[in-house]
CSV table of C-alpha atoms and ligand atoms in Angstrom, one decimal:
chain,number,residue,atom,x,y,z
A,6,UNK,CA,22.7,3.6,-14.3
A,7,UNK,CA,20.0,1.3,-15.1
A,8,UNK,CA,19.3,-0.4,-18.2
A,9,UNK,CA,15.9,-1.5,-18.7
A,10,UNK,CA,13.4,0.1,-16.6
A,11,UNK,CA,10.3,-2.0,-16.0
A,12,UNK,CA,7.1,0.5,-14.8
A,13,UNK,CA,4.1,-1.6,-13.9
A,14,UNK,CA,1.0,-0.5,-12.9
A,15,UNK,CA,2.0,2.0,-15.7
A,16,UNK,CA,-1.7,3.4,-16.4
A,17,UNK,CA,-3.0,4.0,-12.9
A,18,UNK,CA,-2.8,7.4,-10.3
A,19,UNK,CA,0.7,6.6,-9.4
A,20,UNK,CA,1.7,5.1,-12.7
A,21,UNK,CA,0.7,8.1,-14.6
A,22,UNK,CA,2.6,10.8,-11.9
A,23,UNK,CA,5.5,8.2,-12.1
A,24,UNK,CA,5.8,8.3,-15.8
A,25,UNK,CA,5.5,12.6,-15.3
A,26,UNK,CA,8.2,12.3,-12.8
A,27,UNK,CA,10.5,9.9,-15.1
A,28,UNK,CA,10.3,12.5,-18.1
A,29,UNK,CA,11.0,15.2,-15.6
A,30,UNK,CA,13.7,14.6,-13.9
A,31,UNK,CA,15.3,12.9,-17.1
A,32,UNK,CA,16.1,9.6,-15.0
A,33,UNK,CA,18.8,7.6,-16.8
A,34,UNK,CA,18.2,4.7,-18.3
A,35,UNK,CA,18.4,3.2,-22.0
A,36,UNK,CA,15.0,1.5,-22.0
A,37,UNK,CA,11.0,1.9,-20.5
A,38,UNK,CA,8.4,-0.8,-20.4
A,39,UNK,CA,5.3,0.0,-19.6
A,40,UNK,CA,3.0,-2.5,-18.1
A,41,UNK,CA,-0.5,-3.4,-16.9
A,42,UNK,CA,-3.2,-5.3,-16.5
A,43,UNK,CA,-4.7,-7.0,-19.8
A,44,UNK,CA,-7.2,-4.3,-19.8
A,45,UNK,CA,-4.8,-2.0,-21.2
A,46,UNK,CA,-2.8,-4.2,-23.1
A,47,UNK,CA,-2.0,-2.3,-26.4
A,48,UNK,CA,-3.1,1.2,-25.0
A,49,UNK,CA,-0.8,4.1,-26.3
A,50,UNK,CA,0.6,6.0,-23.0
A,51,UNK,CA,2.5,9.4,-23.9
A,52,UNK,CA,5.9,9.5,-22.4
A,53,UNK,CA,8.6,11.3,-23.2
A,54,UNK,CA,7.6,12.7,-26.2
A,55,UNK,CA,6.1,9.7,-27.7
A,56,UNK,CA,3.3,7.3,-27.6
A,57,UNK,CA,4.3,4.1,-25.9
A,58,UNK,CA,2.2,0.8,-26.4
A,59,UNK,CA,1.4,-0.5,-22.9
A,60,UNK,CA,1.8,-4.3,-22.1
A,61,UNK,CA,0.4,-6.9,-20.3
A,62,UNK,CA,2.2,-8.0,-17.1
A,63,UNK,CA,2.9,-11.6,-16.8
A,64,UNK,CA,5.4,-13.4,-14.7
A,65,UNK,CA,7.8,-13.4,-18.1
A,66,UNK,CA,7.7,-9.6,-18.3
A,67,UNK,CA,10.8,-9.0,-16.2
A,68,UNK,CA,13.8,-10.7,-18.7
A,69,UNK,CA,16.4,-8.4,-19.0
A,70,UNK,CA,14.7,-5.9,-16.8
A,71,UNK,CA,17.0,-4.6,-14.1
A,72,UNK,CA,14.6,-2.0,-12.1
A,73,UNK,CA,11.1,-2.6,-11.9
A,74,UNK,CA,9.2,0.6,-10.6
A,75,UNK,CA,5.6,-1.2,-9.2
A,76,UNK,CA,2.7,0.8,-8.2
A,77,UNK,CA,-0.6,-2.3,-8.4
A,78,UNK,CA,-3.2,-3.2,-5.9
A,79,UNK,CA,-1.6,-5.8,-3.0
A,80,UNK,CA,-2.2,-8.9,-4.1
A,81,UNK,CA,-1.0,-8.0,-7.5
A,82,UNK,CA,2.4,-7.2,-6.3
A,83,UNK,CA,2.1,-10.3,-4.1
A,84,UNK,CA,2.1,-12.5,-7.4
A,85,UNK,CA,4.2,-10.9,-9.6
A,86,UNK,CA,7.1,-9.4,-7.7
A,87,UNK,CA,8.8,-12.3,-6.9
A,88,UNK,CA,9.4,-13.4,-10.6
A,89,UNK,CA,10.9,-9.8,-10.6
A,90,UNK,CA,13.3,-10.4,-8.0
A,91,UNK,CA,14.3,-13.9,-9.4
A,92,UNK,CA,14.9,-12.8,-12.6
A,93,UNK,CA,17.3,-10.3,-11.0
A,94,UNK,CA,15.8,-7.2,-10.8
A,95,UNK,CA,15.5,-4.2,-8.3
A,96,UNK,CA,12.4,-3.7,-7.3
A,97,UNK,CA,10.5,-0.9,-5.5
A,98,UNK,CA,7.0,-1.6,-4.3
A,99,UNK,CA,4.9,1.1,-3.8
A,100,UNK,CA,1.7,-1.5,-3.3
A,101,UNK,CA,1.2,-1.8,0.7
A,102,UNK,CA,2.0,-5.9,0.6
A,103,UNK,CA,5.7,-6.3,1.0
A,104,UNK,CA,6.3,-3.1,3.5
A,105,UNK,CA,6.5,-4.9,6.8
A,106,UNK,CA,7.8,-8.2,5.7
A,107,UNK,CA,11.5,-8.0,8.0
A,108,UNK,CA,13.1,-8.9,4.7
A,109,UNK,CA,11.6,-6.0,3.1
A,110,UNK,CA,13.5,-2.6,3.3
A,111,UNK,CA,11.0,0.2,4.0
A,112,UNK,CA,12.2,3.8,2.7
A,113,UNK,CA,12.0,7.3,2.8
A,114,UNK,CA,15.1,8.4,1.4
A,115,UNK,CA,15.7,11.6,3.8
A,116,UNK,CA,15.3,9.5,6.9
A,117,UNK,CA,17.2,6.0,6.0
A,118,UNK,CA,18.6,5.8,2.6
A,119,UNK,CA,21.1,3.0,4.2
A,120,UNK,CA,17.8,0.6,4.4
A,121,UNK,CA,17.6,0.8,0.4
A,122,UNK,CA,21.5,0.8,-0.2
A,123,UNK,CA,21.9,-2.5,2.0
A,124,UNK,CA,18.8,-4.5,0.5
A,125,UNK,CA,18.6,-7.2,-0.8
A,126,UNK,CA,15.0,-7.8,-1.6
A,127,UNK,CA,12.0,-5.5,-2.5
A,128,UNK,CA,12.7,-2.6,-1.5
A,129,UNK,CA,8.8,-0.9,-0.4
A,130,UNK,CA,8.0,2.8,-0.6
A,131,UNK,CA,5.4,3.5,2.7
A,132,UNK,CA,1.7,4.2,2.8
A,133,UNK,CA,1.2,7.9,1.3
A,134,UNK,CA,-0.2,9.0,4.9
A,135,UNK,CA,3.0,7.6,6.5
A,136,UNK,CA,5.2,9.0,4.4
A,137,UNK,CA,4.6,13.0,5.0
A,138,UNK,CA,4.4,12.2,8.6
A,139,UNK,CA,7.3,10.6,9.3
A,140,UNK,CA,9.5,13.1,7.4
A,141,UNK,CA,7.8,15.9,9.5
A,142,UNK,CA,8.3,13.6,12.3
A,143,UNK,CA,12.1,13.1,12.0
A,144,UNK,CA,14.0,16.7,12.7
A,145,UNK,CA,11.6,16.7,15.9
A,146,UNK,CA,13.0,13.4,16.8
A,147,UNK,CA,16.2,14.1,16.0
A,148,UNK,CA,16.6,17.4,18.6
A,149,UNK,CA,14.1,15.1,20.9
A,150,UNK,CA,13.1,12.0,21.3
A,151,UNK,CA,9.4,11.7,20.3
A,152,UNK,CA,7.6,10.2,23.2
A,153,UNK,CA,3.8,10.2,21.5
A,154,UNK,CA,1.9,11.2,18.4
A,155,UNK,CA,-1.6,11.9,17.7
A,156,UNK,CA,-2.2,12.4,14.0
A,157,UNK,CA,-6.1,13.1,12.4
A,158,UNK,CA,-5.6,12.7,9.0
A,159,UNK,CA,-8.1,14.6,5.7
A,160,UNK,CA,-7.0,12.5,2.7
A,161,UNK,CA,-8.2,13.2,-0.6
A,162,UNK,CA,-9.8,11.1,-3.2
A,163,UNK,CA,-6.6,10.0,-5.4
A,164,UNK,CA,-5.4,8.4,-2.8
A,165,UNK,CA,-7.9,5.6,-3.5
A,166,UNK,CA,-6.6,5.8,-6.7
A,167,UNK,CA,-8.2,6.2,-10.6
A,168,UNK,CA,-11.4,5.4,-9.3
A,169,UNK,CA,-11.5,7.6,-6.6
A,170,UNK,CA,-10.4,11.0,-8.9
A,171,UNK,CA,-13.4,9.8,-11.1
A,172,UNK,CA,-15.6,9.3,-8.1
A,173,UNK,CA,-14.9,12.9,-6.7
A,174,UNK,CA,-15.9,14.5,-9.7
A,175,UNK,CA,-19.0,12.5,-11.0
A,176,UNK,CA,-20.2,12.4,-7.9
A,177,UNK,CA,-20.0,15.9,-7.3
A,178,UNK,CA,-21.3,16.6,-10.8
A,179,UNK,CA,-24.5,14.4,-9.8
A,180,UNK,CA,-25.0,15.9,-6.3
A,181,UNK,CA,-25.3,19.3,-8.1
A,182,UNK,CA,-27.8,18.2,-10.4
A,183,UNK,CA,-29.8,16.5,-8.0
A,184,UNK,CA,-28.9,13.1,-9.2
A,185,UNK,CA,-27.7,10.0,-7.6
A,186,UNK,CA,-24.2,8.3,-8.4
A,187,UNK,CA,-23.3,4.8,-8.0
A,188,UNK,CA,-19.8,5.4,-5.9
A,189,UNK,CA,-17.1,2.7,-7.5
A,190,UNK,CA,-14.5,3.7,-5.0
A,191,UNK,CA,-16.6,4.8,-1.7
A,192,UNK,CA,-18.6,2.9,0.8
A,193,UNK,CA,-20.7,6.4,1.5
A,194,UNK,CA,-20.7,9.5,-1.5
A,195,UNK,CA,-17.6,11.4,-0.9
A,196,UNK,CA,-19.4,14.6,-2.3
A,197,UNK,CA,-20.1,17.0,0.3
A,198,UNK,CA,-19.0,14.6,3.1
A,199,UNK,CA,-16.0,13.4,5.1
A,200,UNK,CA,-16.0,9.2,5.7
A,201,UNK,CA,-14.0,8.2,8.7
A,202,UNK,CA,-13.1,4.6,7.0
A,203,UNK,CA,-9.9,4.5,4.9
A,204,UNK,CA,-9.5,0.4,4.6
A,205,UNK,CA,-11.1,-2.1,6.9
A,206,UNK,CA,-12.0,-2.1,10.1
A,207,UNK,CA,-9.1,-4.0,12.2
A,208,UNK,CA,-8.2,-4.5,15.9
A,209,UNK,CA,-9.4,-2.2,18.3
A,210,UNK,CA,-11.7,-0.2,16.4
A,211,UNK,CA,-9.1,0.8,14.0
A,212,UNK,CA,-8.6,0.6,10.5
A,213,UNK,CA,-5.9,-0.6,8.2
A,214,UNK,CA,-4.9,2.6,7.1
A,215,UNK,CA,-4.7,3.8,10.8
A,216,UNK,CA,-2.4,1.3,11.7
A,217,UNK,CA,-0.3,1.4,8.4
A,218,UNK,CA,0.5,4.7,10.0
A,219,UNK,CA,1.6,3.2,13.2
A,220,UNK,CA,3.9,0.5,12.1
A,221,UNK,CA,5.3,1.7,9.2
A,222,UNK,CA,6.3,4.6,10.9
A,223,UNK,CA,8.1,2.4,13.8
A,224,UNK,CA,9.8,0.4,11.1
A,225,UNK,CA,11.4,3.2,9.0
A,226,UNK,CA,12.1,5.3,12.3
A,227,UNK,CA,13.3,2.1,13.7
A,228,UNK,CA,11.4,3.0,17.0
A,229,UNK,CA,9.1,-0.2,17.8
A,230,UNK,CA,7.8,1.1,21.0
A,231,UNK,CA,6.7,4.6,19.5
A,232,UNK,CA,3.2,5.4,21.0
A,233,UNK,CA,1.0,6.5,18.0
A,234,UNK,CA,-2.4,7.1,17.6
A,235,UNK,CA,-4.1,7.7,14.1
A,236,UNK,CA,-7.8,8.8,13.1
A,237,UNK,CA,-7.7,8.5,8.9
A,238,UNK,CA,-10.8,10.4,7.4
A,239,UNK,CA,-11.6,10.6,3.3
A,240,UNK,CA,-12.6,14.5,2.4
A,241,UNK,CA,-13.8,15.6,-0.8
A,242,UNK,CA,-10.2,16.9,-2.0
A,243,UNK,CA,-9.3,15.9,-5.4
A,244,UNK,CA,-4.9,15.6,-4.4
A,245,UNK,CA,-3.1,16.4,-1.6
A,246,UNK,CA,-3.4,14.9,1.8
A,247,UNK,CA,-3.5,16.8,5.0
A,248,UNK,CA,-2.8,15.8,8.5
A,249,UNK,CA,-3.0,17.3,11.9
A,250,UNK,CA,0.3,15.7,14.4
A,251,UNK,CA,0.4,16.7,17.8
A,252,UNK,CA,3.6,15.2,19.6
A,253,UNK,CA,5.5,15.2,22.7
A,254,UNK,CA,9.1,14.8,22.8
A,255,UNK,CA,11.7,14.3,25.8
A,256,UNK,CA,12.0,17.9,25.9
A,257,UNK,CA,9.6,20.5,24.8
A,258,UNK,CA,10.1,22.0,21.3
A,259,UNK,CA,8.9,25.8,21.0
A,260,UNK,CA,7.2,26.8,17.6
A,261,UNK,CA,10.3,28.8,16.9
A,262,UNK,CA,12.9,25.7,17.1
A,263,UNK,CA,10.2,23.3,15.2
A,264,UNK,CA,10.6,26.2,12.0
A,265,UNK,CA,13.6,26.1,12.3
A,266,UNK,CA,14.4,22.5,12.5
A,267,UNK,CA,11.7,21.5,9.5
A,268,UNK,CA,13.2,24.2,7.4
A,269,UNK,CA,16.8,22.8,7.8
A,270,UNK,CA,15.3,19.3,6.6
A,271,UNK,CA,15.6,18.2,3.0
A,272,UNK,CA,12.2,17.4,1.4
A,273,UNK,CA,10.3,20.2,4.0
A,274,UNK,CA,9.4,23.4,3.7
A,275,UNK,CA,7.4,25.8,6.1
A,276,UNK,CA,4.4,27.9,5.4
A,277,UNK,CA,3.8,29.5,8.6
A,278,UNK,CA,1.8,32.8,8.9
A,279,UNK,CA,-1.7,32.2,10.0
A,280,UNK,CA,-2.3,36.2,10.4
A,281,UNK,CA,-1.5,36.4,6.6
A,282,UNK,CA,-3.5,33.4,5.9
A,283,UNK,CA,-0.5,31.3,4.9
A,284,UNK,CA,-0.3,28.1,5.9
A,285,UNK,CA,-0.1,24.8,3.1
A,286,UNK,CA,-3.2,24.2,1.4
A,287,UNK,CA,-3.5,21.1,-0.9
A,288,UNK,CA,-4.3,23.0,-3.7
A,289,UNK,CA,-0.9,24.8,-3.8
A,290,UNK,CA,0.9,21.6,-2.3
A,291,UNK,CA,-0.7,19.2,-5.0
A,292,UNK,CA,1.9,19.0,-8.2
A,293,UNK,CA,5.0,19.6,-5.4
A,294,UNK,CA,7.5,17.1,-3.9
A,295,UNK,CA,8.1,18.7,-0.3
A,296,UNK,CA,6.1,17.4,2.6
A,297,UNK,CA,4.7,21.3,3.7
A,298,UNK,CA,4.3,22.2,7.6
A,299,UNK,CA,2.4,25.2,9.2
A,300,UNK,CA,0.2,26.3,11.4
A,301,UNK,CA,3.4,25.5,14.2
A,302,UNK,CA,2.0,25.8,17.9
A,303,UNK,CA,2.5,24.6,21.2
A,304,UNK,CA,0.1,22.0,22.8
A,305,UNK,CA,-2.1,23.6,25.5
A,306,UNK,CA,-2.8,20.2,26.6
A,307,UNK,CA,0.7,19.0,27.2
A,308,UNK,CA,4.1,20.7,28.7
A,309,UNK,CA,6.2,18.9,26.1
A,310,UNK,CA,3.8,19.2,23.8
A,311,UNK,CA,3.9,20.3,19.9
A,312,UNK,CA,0.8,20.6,17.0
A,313,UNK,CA,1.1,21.3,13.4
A,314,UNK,CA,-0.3,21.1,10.3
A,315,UNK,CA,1.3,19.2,7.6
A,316,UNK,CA,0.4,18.8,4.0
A,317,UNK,CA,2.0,16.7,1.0
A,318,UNK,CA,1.0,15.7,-2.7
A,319,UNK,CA,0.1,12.2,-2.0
A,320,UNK,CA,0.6,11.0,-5.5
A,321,UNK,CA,4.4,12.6,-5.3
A,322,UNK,CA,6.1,12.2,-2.1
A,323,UNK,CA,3.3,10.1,-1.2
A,324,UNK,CA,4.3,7.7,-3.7
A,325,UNK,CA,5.9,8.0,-6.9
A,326,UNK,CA,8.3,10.8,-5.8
A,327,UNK,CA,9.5,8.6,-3.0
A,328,UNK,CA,10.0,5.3,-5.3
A,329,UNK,CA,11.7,7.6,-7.9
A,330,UNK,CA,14.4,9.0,-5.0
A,331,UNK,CA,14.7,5.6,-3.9
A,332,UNK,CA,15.8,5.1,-7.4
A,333,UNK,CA,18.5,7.4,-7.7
A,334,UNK,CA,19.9,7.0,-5.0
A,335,UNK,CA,20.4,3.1,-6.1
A,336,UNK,CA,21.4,4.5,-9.9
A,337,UNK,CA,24.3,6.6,-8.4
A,338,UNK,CA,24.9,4.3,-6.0
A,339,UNK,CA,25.6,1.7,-9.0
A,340,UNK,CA,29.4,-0.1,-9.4
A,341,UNK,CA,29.1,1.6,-13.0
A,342,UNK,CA,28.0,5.1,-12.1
A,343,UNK,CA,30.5,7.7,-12.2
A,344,UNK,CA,32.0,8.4,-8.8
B,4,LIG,N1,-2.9,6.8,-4.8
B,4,LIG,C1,-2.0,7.1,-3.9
B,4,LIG,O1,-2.0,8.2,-3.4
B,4,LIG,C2,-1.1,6.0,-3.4
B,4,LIG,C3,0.0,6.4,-2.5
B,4,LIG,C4,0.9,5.5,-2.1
B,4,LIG,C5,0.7,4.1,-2.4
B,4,LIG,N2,-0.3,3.8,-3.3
B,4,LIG,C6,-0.4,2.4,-3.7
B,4,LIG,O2,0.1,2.3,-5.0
B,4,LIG,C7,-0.7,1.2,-5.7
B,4,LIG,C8,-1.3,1.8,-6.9
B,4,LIG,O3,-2.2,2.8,-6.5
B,4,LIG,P1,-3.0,3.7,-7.6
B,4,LIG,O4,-3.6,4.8,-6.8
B,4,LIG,O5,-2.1,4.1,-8.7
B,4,LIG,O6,-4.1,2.7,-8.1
B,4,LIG,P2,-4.9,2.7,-9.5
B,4,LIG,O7,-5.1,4.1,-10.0
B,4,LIG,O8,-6.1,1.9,-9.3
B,4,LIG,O9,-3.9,2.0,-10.5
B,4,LIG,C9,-3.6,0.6,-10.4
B,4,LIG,C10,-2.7,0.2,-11.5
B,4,LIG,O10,-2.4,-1.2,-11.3
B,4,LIG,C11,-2.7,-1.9,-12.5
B,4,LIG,N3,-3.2,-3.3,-12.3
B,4,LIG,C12,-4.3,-3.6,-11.7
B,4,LIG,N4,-4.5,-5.0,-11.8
B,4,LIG,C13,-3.4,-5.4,-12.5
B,4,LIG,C14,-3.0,-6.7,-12.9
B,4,LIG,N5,-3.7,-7.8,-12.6
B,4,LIG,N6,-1.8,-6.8,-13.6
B,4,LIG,C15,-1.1,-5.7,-13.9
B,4,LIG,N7,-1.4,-4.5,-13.5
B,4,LIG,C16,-2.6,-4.4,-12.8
B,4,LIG,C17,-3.7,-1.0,-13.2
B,4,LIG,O11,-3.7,-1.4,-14.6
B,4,LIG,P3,-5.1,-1.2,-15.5
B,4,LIG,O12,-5.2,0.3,-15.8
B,4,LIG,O13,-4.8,-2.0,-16.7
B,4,LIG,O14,-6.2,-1.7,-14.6
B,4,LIG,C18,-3.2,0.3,-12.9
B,4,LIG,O15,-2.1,0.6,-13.8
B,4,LIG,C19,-1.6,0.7,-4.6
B,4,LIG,O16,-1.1,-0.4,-4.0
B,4,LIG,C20,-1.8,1.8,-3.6
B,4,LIG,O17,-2.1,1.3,-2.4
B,4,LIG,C21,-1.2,4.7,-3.8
């Protein structure tokens, strides 16, 4: 078990679901800190039945702190981190910085928990759009080789964090009252609208969120050649992103194998009868830790083809649902903990 459990970025989307998450599964530990920026220095935070005070971080907040649980903007987690680490901490990043540094272990427990067990470093927690597809993507892989994927992605506005939940609904609010809203978050009003821009525009055409998808889900498949393609599009959802994933694998994969393999997984569950109307819906998803898959079909396009629909809480298994398994599986994993 850990002792003093260090939760930065304590007061933000993640933060907040982290903190939930904490209380809920009871995670062991003797001691919480909760820290942010100075902004909310001194801010009560309930958790676990009480109010805590949150605290500023500063490159001294990490002294007897053995697991630091960090969810900050990049360059936040660029400074800080590494006072974590040398003052002899754990740390799991869920910030996109460290993720494809090759010291950096980069995890989704249900695909390669060994990556976390054997790190040294940071240990990162991927992109929230990365994360639901490569858990959907690893059964397939695992009866096939996956030879291609196309994935269209409709992510919803917590993704972009604080702001962007407060965007959604004021902007909303002021769209239906004929009023205009300066957007803190978004480049175009997310009301009513779908922006095909998540992060800035890189190589090729693409943007960074498009090729987070792409490498970070070579790295933790450990597949550097994987073709991928990725389309990432903001839609006026409050939680819950959804994707569309076509692949093709070695062999084709009929609807009937991918339900079976995906419901044999740990962390996925299927939702599969369009003529009922059942299928996952972020609504129902949001507040859940599974990655959800429906909507199971063969490519028309393609003889080896496969297309589905795939839905996860991006604020859980997105996020602080991975860290937080990433966690325990380092906690029981611990010289102390009770074999
Ligand atoms: N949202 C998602 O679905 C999601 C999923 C996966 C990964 N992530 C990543 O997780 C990280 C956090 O995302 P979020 O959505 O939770 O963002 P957020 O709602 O904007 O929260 C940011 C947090 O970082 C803190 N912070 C900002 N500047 C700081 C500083 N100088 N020193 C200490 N703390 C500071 C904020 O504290 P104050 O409240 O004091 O400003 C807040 O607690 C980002 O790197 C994001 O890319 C997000």
């Amino acid at each position: 078990m850990f002792e003093t459990v260090a939760v930065v970025g304590a007061t933000g989307a993640v933060g907040r679901i982290m903190l939930k998450l904490l209380e809920e599964r009871a995670f062991p530990a003797g001691e919480f800190r909760l820290l942010a920026s100075s902004r909310s220095s001194g801010t009560a935070v309930s958790f676990r039945g009480e109010q805590c005070q949150v605290e500023e971080l500063t490159h001294d907040s990490f002294d007897d702190v053995d697991l630091v649980l960090s969810s900050t903007p990049d360059q936040v987690a660029a400074e800080f981190l590494p006072s974590a680490i040398q003052a002899g901490a754990t740390v799991i990043d869920e910030s996109g910085y460290w993720r494809m540094d090759p010291d950096v272990a980069l995890v989704v427990p249900e695909i390669n928990p060994e990556a976390a067990l054997g790190a040294a470093g940071i240990i990162a927690s991927p992109n929230c759009s990365t994360t639901q597809m490569v858990l959907a993507l690893k059964p397939l892989h695992d009866a096939s080789a996956l030879r291609r994927v196309i994935v269209s992605t409709y992510q919803a506005t917590s993704g972009a964090g604080a702001e962007g939940i407060e965007d959604l609904q004021a902007g909303t609010r002021a769209a239906l009252d004929g009023q205009s809203y300066d957007y803190r978050c978004f480049a175009h009003p997310i009301a009513f609208n779908a922006i095909p821009q998540i992060g800035s525009v890189k190589e090729q055409g693409y943007t960074s969120e498009e090729m987070k998808m792409v490498i970070e889900t070579r790295k933790i498949l450990g597949l550097p050649d994987l073709a991928i393609n990725a389309t990432c599009v903001r839609i006026p959802v409050a939680n819950g992103h959804s994707e569309t994933i076509t692949v093709e694998t070695e062999r084709a994969i009929d609807p009937d194998e991918a339900r079976r393999l995906f419901a044999e997984h740990p962390g996925i569950s299927v939702l599969d009868d369009p003529a009922e109307g059942i299928y996952p819906l972020p609504t129902a998803c949001s507040g859940h830790d599974d990655v959800f898959v429906g909507r199971i079909r063969r490519d028309l396009s393609s003889p080896t083809g496969l297309t589905f629909w795939c839905v996860a809480d991006n604020l859980r298994k997105g996020a602080a649902t991975n860290a937080i398994q990433i966690a325990e599986l380092l906690s029981a994993n611990r010289s102390d903990s009770p074999r």
